[in-house]
Coordinates of C-alpha atoms in Angstrom, one line a residue:
M1100 CA 0.0 0.0 0.0
R1101 CA 1.2 3.5 -0.9
V1102 CA 0.4 6.9 0.7
V1103 CA 1.6 9.9 -1.2
V1104 CA 1.9 13.4 0.2
L1105 CA 2.1 16.0 -2.5
G1106 CA 4.0 19.1 -1.4
G1107 CA 6.5 19.9 1.3
G1108 CA 5.1 23.1 2.7
Y1109 CA 3.6 23.6 6.1
A1110 CA 0.7 21.1 5.7
G1111 CA 2.8 18.5 3.9
V1112 CA 5.7 18.6 6.4
V1113 CA 3.5 18.3 9.5
L1114 CA 1.2 15.7 7.9
T1115 CA 4.1 13.6 6.9
D1116 CA 5.8 13.8 10.3
R1117 CA 2.6 12.5 11.9
L1118 CA 2.1 9.8 9.3
E1119 CA 5.6 8.5 9.9
Q1120 CA 4.5 7.7 13.4
R1121 CA 0.9 6.6 12.7
L1122 CA 1.1 4.4 9.6
P1123 CA 2.0 0.7 9.7
A1124 CA 5.6 0.0 8.9
D1125 CA 4.8 -1.8 5.6
V1126 CA 3.0 1.2 4.1
D1127 CA 5.1 3.0 1.5
L1128 CA 5.1 6.7 2.5
V1129 CA 6.2 9.1 -0.3
V1130 CA 6.5 12.8 -0.4
V1131 CA 6.6 14.5 -3.8
D1132 CA 7.9 18.1 -3.9
D1133 CA 9.3 20.1 -6.8
T1134 CA 12.3 21.5 -4.9
G1135 CA 13.0 18.8 -2.3
D1136 CA 13.2 21.6 0.3
H1137 CA 10.8 23.0 2.9
L1138 CA 10.5 26.8 2.8
V1139 CA 9.5 28.8 5.9
Q1140 CA 7.1 30.9 3.8
H1141 CA 6.0 33.4 6.5
E1142 CA 9.6 34.5 7.0
L1143 CA 10.5 34.8 3.3
H1144 CA 10.1 38.6 3.3
R1145 CA 13.1 38.9 5.6
A1146 CA 15.4 37.6 2.8
I1147 CA 14.7 40.8 0.9
R1148 CA 16.6 42.9 3.4
H1149 CA 18.8 40.2 4.8
P1150 CA 19.9 37.8 2.1
E1151 CA 21.8 35.8 4.7
F1152 CA 18.4 34.5 5.8
A1153 CA 18.1 32.5 2.6
D1154 CA 20.1 29.7 4.2
D1155 CA 17.9 29.7 7.3
V1156 CA 14.4 29.7 5.6
V1157 CA 15.0 26.4 3.7
V1158 CA 15.8 22.9 4.9
P1159 CA 16.1 19.7 2.8
L1160 CA 13.0 17.5 3.3
D1161 CA 15.4 14.5 3.6
D1162 CA 16.7 16.1 6.8
I1163 CA 13.3 16.4 8.3
F1164 CA 11.8 12.9 7.7
D1165 CA 13.1 9.6 9.1
R1166 CA 10.9 7.1 7.1
A1167 CA 9.2 8.9 4.2
R1168 CA 10.8 8.7 0.8
V1169 CA 11.2 12.1 -0.8
E1170 CA 10.8 12.3 -4.6
V1171 CA 11.9 15.6 -6.2
A1172 CA 9.5 16.1 -9.0
T1173 CA 6.8 18.5 -10.3
V1174 CA 3.3 17.3 -10.1
E1175 CA 1.6 17.8 -13.4
R1176 CA -1.9 16.3 -12.6
V1177 CA -3.7 14.2 -10.0
D1178 CA -5.8 11.6 -11.8
R1179 CA -8.2 10.7 -9.0
D1180 CA -10.1 8.1 -11.1
A1181 CA -6.9 6.2 -11.9
R1182 CA -5.4 7.0 -8.5
Q1183 CA -2.2 8.2 -10.2
V1184 CA 0.0 11.3 -9.8
E1185 CA 1.3 12.4 -13.2
L1186 CA 4.7 14.0 -13.0
A1187 CA 6.2 16.6 -15.4
D1188 CA 9.0 14.2 -16.5
G1189 CA 6.3 11.9 -18.0
T1190 CA 6.3 9.3 -15.3
S1191 CA 3.5 8.6 -12.8
L1192 CA 3.1 7.4 -9.3
D1193 CA 0.2 5.1 -8.2
Y1194 CA -1.4 5.7 -4.9
D1195 CA -3.9 4.1 -2.5
V1196 CA -4.3 7.3 -0.5
A1197 CA -3.1 10.8 -1.5
A1198 CA -3.0 14.0 0.5
V1199 CA -2.7 17.0 -1.8
C1200 CA -0.7 19.8 0.0
L1201 CA 0.6 21.7 -3.0
G1202 CA 0.0 25.2 -1.7
A1203 CA -1.1 28.1 -3.8
E1204 CA 0.4 30.3 -6.5
T1205 CA 0.1 34.0 -7.0
A1206 CA -3.1 35.2 -8.6
Y1207 CA -2.9 38.0 -11.2
Y1208 CA -6.7 37.9 -12.1
D1209 CA -5.9 38.4 -15.8
L1210 CA -5.0 42.0 -15.1
P1211 CA -3.1 43.1 -18.2
G1212 CA 0.6 43.7 -17.6
V1213 CA 0.6 42.8 -13.9
E1214 CA 2.3 39.5 -14.2
A1215 CA 4.7 40.8 -16.8
H1216 CA 5.9 43.8 -14.7
A1217 CA 5.5 42.8 -11.1
S1218 CA 7.6 40.5 -8.9
P1219 CA 5.6 38.0 -6.7
L1220 CA 7.0 36.8 -3.4
K1221 CA 6.5 33.1 -3.2
R1222 CA 10.0 31.7 -3.4
L1223 CA 13.6 32.6 -2.6
P1224 CA 14.5 33.7 -6.2
D1225 CA 11.5 36.2 -5.9
A1226 CA 13.0 37.7 -2.7
A1227 CA 16.5 37.9 -4.5
R1228 CA 14.9 39.7 -7.5
I1229 CA 13.1 42.2 -5.3
R1230 CA 16.3 42.9 -3.4
R1231 CA 18.3 43.5 -6.7
E1232 CA 15.6 45.9 -8.0
F1233 CA 15.5 47.8 -4.7
E1234 CA 19.3 48.1 -4.5
N1235 CA 19.4 49.4 -8.0
L1236 CA 16.8 52.0 -7.0
V1237 CA 18.9 53.0 -4.0
K1238 CA 21.9 53.4 -6.3
S1239 CA 19.9 55.5 -8.8
G1240 CA 19.1 58.0 -6.0
G1241 CA 15.6 57.1 -5.1
G1242 CA 12.1 56.6 -6.4
T1243 CA 9.0 54.6 -5.6
A1244 CA 8.3 51.0 -4.7
V1245 CA 4.7 49.8 -4.9
V1246 CA 3.3 46.7 -3.3
G1247 CA 0.0 45.6 -4.6
G1248 CA -2.2 43.8 -2.1
A1249 CA -2.4 44.5 1.7
G1250 CA -2.9 41.1 3.1
L1251 CA -0.3 39.9 5.6
S1252 CA 2.3 39.1 2.9
G1253 CA 1.9 42.6 1.4
V1254 CA 2.0 44.3 4.8
Q1255 CA 5.2 42.4 5.6
T1256 CA 6.8 43.2 2.3
A1257 CA 5.9 46.9 2.4
G1258 CA 7.3 47.1 6.0
E1259 CA 10.5 45.3 5.0
L1260 CA 11.1 47.7 2.1
A1261 CA 10.4 50.7 4.3
A1262 CA 13.0 49.5 6.8
F1263 CA 15.4 48.7 4.0
A1264 CA 15.1 52.2 2.7
R1265 CA 15.7 53.6 6.1
E1266 CA 18.8 51.5 6.6
K1267 CA 20.2 52.8 3.3
D1268 CA 19.2 56.3 4.1
A1269 CA 17.5 56.3 0.7
D1270 CA 14.8 58.6 -0.6
I1271 CA 12.4 55.9 -1.6
E1272 CA 8.6 56.1 -1.2
I1273 CA 6.9 52.9 -0.3
V1274 CA 3.2 52.7 -1.5
L1275 CA 0.9 49.9 -0.5
L1276 CA -2.3 49.5 -2.6
E1277 CA -5.4 47.6 -1.4
Q1278 CA -8.7 47.1 -3.2
R1279 CA -10.7 46.7 -0.1
E1280 CA -11.2 49.5 2.5
T1281 CA -8.7 48.3 5.1
V1282 CA -5.3 46.6 5.3
A1283 CA -5.3 43.0 6.5
P1284 CA -9.0 42.9 5.5
S1285 CA -9.6 39.3 6.5
F1286 CA -8.6 39.9 10.1
P1287 CA -10.3 41.3 13.2
E1288 CA -10.8 45.1 13.4
Q1289 CA -8.4 45.7 16.3
F1290 CA -5.7 43.8 14.6
R1291 CA -6.3 45.7 11.3
D1292 CA -6.1 49.0 13.0
A1293 CA -2.9 48.2 14.8
V1294 CA -1.3 47.0 11.5
R1295 CA -2.3 50.3 9.9
D1296 CA -0.7 52.2 12.7
E1297 CA 2.5 50.3 12.3
L1298 CA 2.6 50.9 8.6
D1299 CA 2.1 54.6 9.3
R1300 CA 4.9 54.5 11.8
E1301 CA 7.1 53.0 9.1
D1302 CA 6.1 55.8 6.7
V1303 CA 4.4 53.5 4.3
E1304 CA 1.8 55.3 2.2
V1305 CA -1.3 53.2 2.4
R1306 CA -3.9 53.6 -0.2
T1307 CA -7.1 51.5 0.3
G1308 CA -10.2 51.3 -1.8
I1309 CA -7.9 51.3 -4.9
T1310 CA -8.6 48.9 -7.8
V1311 CA -5.8 48.0 -10.1
S1312 CA -6.8 47.6 -13.8
R1313 CA -3.5 47.1 -15.6
A1314 CA 0.2 47.7 -15.3
R1315 CA 2.6 49.3 -17.8
A1316 CA 6.4 49.4 -17.6
E1317 CA 6.5 52.5 -15.4
A1318 CA 3.0 52.9 -14.0
I1319 CA 0.0 51.0 -12.5
E1320 CA -3.4 52.0 -13.8
T1321 CA -6.1 52.2 -11.1
D1322 CA -9.6 53.6 -10.8
D1323 CA -8.0 56.5 -8.9
G1324 CA -5.4 57.4 -11.5
D1325 CA -2.0 56.1 -12.4
V1326 CA 0.6 55.2 -9.8
A1327 CA 4.1 55.5 -11.1
Y1328 CA 6.7 53.0 -9.8
D1329 CA 10.3 51.9 -10.1
V1330 CA 9.8 48.6 -8.2
F1331 CA 6.5 46.7 -8.3
V1332 CA 5.7 43.8 -6.0
W1333 CA 2.4 41.9 -6.4
T1334 CA 0.9 40.1 -3.4
G1335 CA -2.7 40.7 -4.4
G1336 CA -4.1 37.2 -4.0
I1337 CA -3.6 33.4 -4.5
R1338 CA -4.9 30.8 -6.9
G1339 CA -4.7 27.0 -6.8
P1340 CA -1.7 25.1 -8.0
D1341 CA -1.3 24.3 -11.7
A1342 CA -1.7 20.5 -11.0
L1343 CA -5.3 21.3 -9.9
G1344 CA -6.0 23.5 -12.9
G1345 CA -5.2 26.7 -11.1
E1346 CA -8.2 26.3 -8.8
R1347 CA -8.3 25.9 -5.1
V1348 CA -10.5 22.8 -4.4
N1349 CA -13.6 23.2 -2.3
V1350 CA -13.4 20.7 0.5
R1351 CA -15.5 19.7 3.5
A1352 CA -14.2 19.8 7.1
D1353 CA -12.7 16.2 6.7
F1354 CA -10.6 17.3 3.7
A1355 CA -11.8 14.3 1.7
V1356 CA -12.6 14.8 -2.0
D1357 CA -13.1 11.1 -2.7
D1358 CA -12.6 7.8 -0.9
H1359 CA -8.8 7.9 -1.5
T1360 CA -7.8 11.6 -1.8
L1361 CA -7.6 14.5 0.6
V1362 CA -6.8 18.2 -0.1
L1363 CA -5.7 20.6 2.5
G1364 CA -3.6 23.7 3.1
D1365 CA -3.7 26.6 0.7
A1366 CA -4.5 24.3 -2.2
A1367 CA -8.0 24.0 -0.7
R1368 CA -10.9 26.2 0.2
V1369 CA -11.8 24.6 3.5
V1370 CA -15.2 25.1 5.2
D1371 CA -14.9 23.8 8.7
A1372 CA -17.3 21.8 10.9
E1373 CA -19.1 24.9 11.9
G1374 CA -19.5 26.2 8.4
T1375 CA -16.7 28.8 8.7
A1376 CA -14.5 29.5 5.7
V1377 CA -10.9 28.9 6.9
P1378 CA -8.4 31.6 6.0
A1379 CA -5.4 30.5 3.9
S1380 CA -2.5 30.8 6.3
A1381 CA 0.5 28.8 7.6
Q1382 CA -1.3 28.5 11.0
A1383 CA -4.4 27.0 9.4
A1384 CA -2.4 24.6 7.2
V1385 CA -0.5 23.2 10.2
R1386 CA -3.6 22.7 12.2
E1387 CA -5.5 21.1 9.3
A1388 CA -2.6 18.7 9.0
K1389 CA -3.2 17.4 12.5
V1390 CA -6.7 16.3 11.7
A1391 CA -5.8 15.2 8.2
A1392 CA -3.2 12.8 9.6
R1393 CA -5.8 11.0 11.7
N1394 CA -8.1 10.8 8.7
V1395 CA -5.4 9.3 6.5
E1396 CA -4.6 6.8 9.2
E1397 CA -8.3 5.9 9.3
V1398 CA -8.6 5.6 5.6
V1399 CA -5.6 3.4 5.4
A1400 CA -6.9 1.1 8.2
D1401 CA -10.2 0.8 6.5
L1402 CA -8.7 0.0 3.1
R1403 CA -6.6 -2.7 4.7
E1404 CA -9.4 -4.3 6.7
H1405 CA -12.5 -3.8 4.7
D1406 CA -13.7 -4.0 1.1
D1407 CA -17.4 -3.3 1.7
G1408 CA -17.6 0.0 -0.2
F1409 CA -18.6 1.9 2.9
R1410 CA -16.6 5.0 3.8
P1411 CA -15.1 5.3 7.3
R1412 CA -16.3 8.1 9.5
L1413 CA -13.6 10.8 9.4
E1414 CA -12.8 13.5 11.9
R1415 CA -14.0 17.0 11.1
Y1416 CA -11.8 20.1 11.5
T1417 CA -12.9 23.2 13.4
F1418 CA -10.8 26.3 12.9
D1419 CA -9.7 27.9 16.1
S1420 CA -6.9 30.5 16.0
P1421 CA -4.9 31.3 19.2
G1422 CA -4.0 34.6 17.6
W1423 CA -2.3 36.4 14.7
L1424 CA 1.2 37.8 14.2
V1425 CA 2.7 40.0 11.5
S1426 CA 6.0 41.7 11.1
V1427 CA 6.0 45.3 9.9
G1428 CA 9.6 46.4 9.3
D1429 CA 11.5 46.2 12.6
G1430 CA 8.2 46.2 14.5
A1431 CA 5.3 43.8 14.8
V1432 CA 1.6 43.4 15.6
A1433 CA 0.3 40.5 17.6
Q1434 CA -3.2 39.6 18.7
V1435 CA -3.6 37.0 21.4
G1436 CA -7.3 36.5 22.3
P1437 CA -8.9 39.9 22.5
S1438 CA -5.6 41.7 23.3
V1439 CA -3.5 43.4 20.6
F1440 CA 0.2 44.3 21.1
R1441 CA 2.5 46.4 19.1
G1442 CA 6.2 47.3 19.2
A1443 CA 8.3 45.7 22.0
A1444 CA 5.3 43.9 23.4
A1445 CA 4.5 42.3 20.1
N1446 CA 8.1 41.3 19.5
A1447 CA 8.0 39.7 23.0
V1448 CA 4.9 37.7 22.0
K1449 CA 6.6 36.7 18.8
S1450 CA 9.6 35.4 20.7
G1451 CA 7.3 33.6 23.1
V1452 CA 5.5 31.6 20.4
G1453 CA 8.6 31.0 18.4
A1454 CA 7.9 33.3 15.4
S1455 CA 11.3 34.9 15.7
Y1456 CA 13.3 31.6 15.8
L1457 CA 15.3 32.6 12.7
A1458 CA 16.9 35.5 14.5
S1459 CA 17.4 33.6 17.8
A1460 CA 18.4 30.2 16.5
G1461 CA 20.3 31.2 13.4
S1462 CA 19.2 28.2 11.4
I1463 CA 16.4 25.6 11.1
R1464 CA 17.3 22.1 12.1
D1465 CA 14.0 20.9 13.5
V1466 CA 11.4 22.4 11.3
V1467 CA 8.5 20.2 12.6
G1468 CA 9.3 21.0 16.2
L1469 CA 9.5 24.7 15.5
L1470 CA 6.3 24.6 13.6
R1471 CA 4.6 22.9 16.5
E1472 CA 6.0 25.5 19.0
E1473 CA 5.0 28.4 16.8
F1474 CA 1.4 27.2 16.1
D1475 CA 0.8 25.8 19.6
L1476 CA 0.8 22.2 18.5
A1477 CA 2.9 20.7 21.2
G1478 CA 1.4 17.6 22.6
E1479 CA -1.5 17.5 20.2

């Protein structure tokens, strides 16, 4: 029997770690990932200003797992009827149970010129490209850097660029554009307000209620007029992975899309057991993986013991966040329960939950353990 986990992001790493302990020894456990490395995505923005962080935000998957076999390959398609994973090199991998944790890609919403002119921030080469463009802008004497999209990724990117400009004593204006009326629009009001205050403190020009229509080589066209730019970063949304046709799969609270396949993490649009739409975030992906691991274990046991066509009862996931954290330049905003912290207090909270482990530990050698600490998974 073979169980495949597709993707080595947050959901894939935590799920595989748990399956190594839960699955019978004779089950072939395979992880398929296009890079063979785990990327600590929520710290990627730091590599823009501090390229030395690049070595600390990736770790080989082979160094994480004890039992699982890692196959470095790009997933082209998941054929659920045939129970096969089709790979870009023309080969395929049969499975009895698959967990699709392929994450998400940047969404450009077919806006003319945006993909051609903007840099996304999904991988290390993206951070390196943004740094090069920003350094060139510093050398040229200044200008404008625009970040499109004020979700947490956009907030962190704008804050990092503002701090970078300050470090270089450069005359660079940082502009953050958001279509909706607030920054961090998917989060609680107190948290949103504190994030906006931190952006103001960093001298980021925040422009909300702005709809981007297209991008040209030197300006972004919006419903409020053109916004000239020298550096353009796009964090305006996500779409599903190419292997799923670019769509995020709608899934129930048990993550099962058929009797043999589960989808979780950012690749899925999850509605939890209480009917709540689960936000796409590292925190949610890690917590989903905990429930998904028990469900994969249950499906495997049922397939080994029964052939009656009846599906086992699977556990249903309920989203429950202990709080939210976001870096804004050298500052931070943290919400724990109803309390919101900024500045030194927020940084203290970050340290307490492990979000600043890159700075304190210097490298990642126990990704799974650090993820458990950060997202309050110890002992679960």
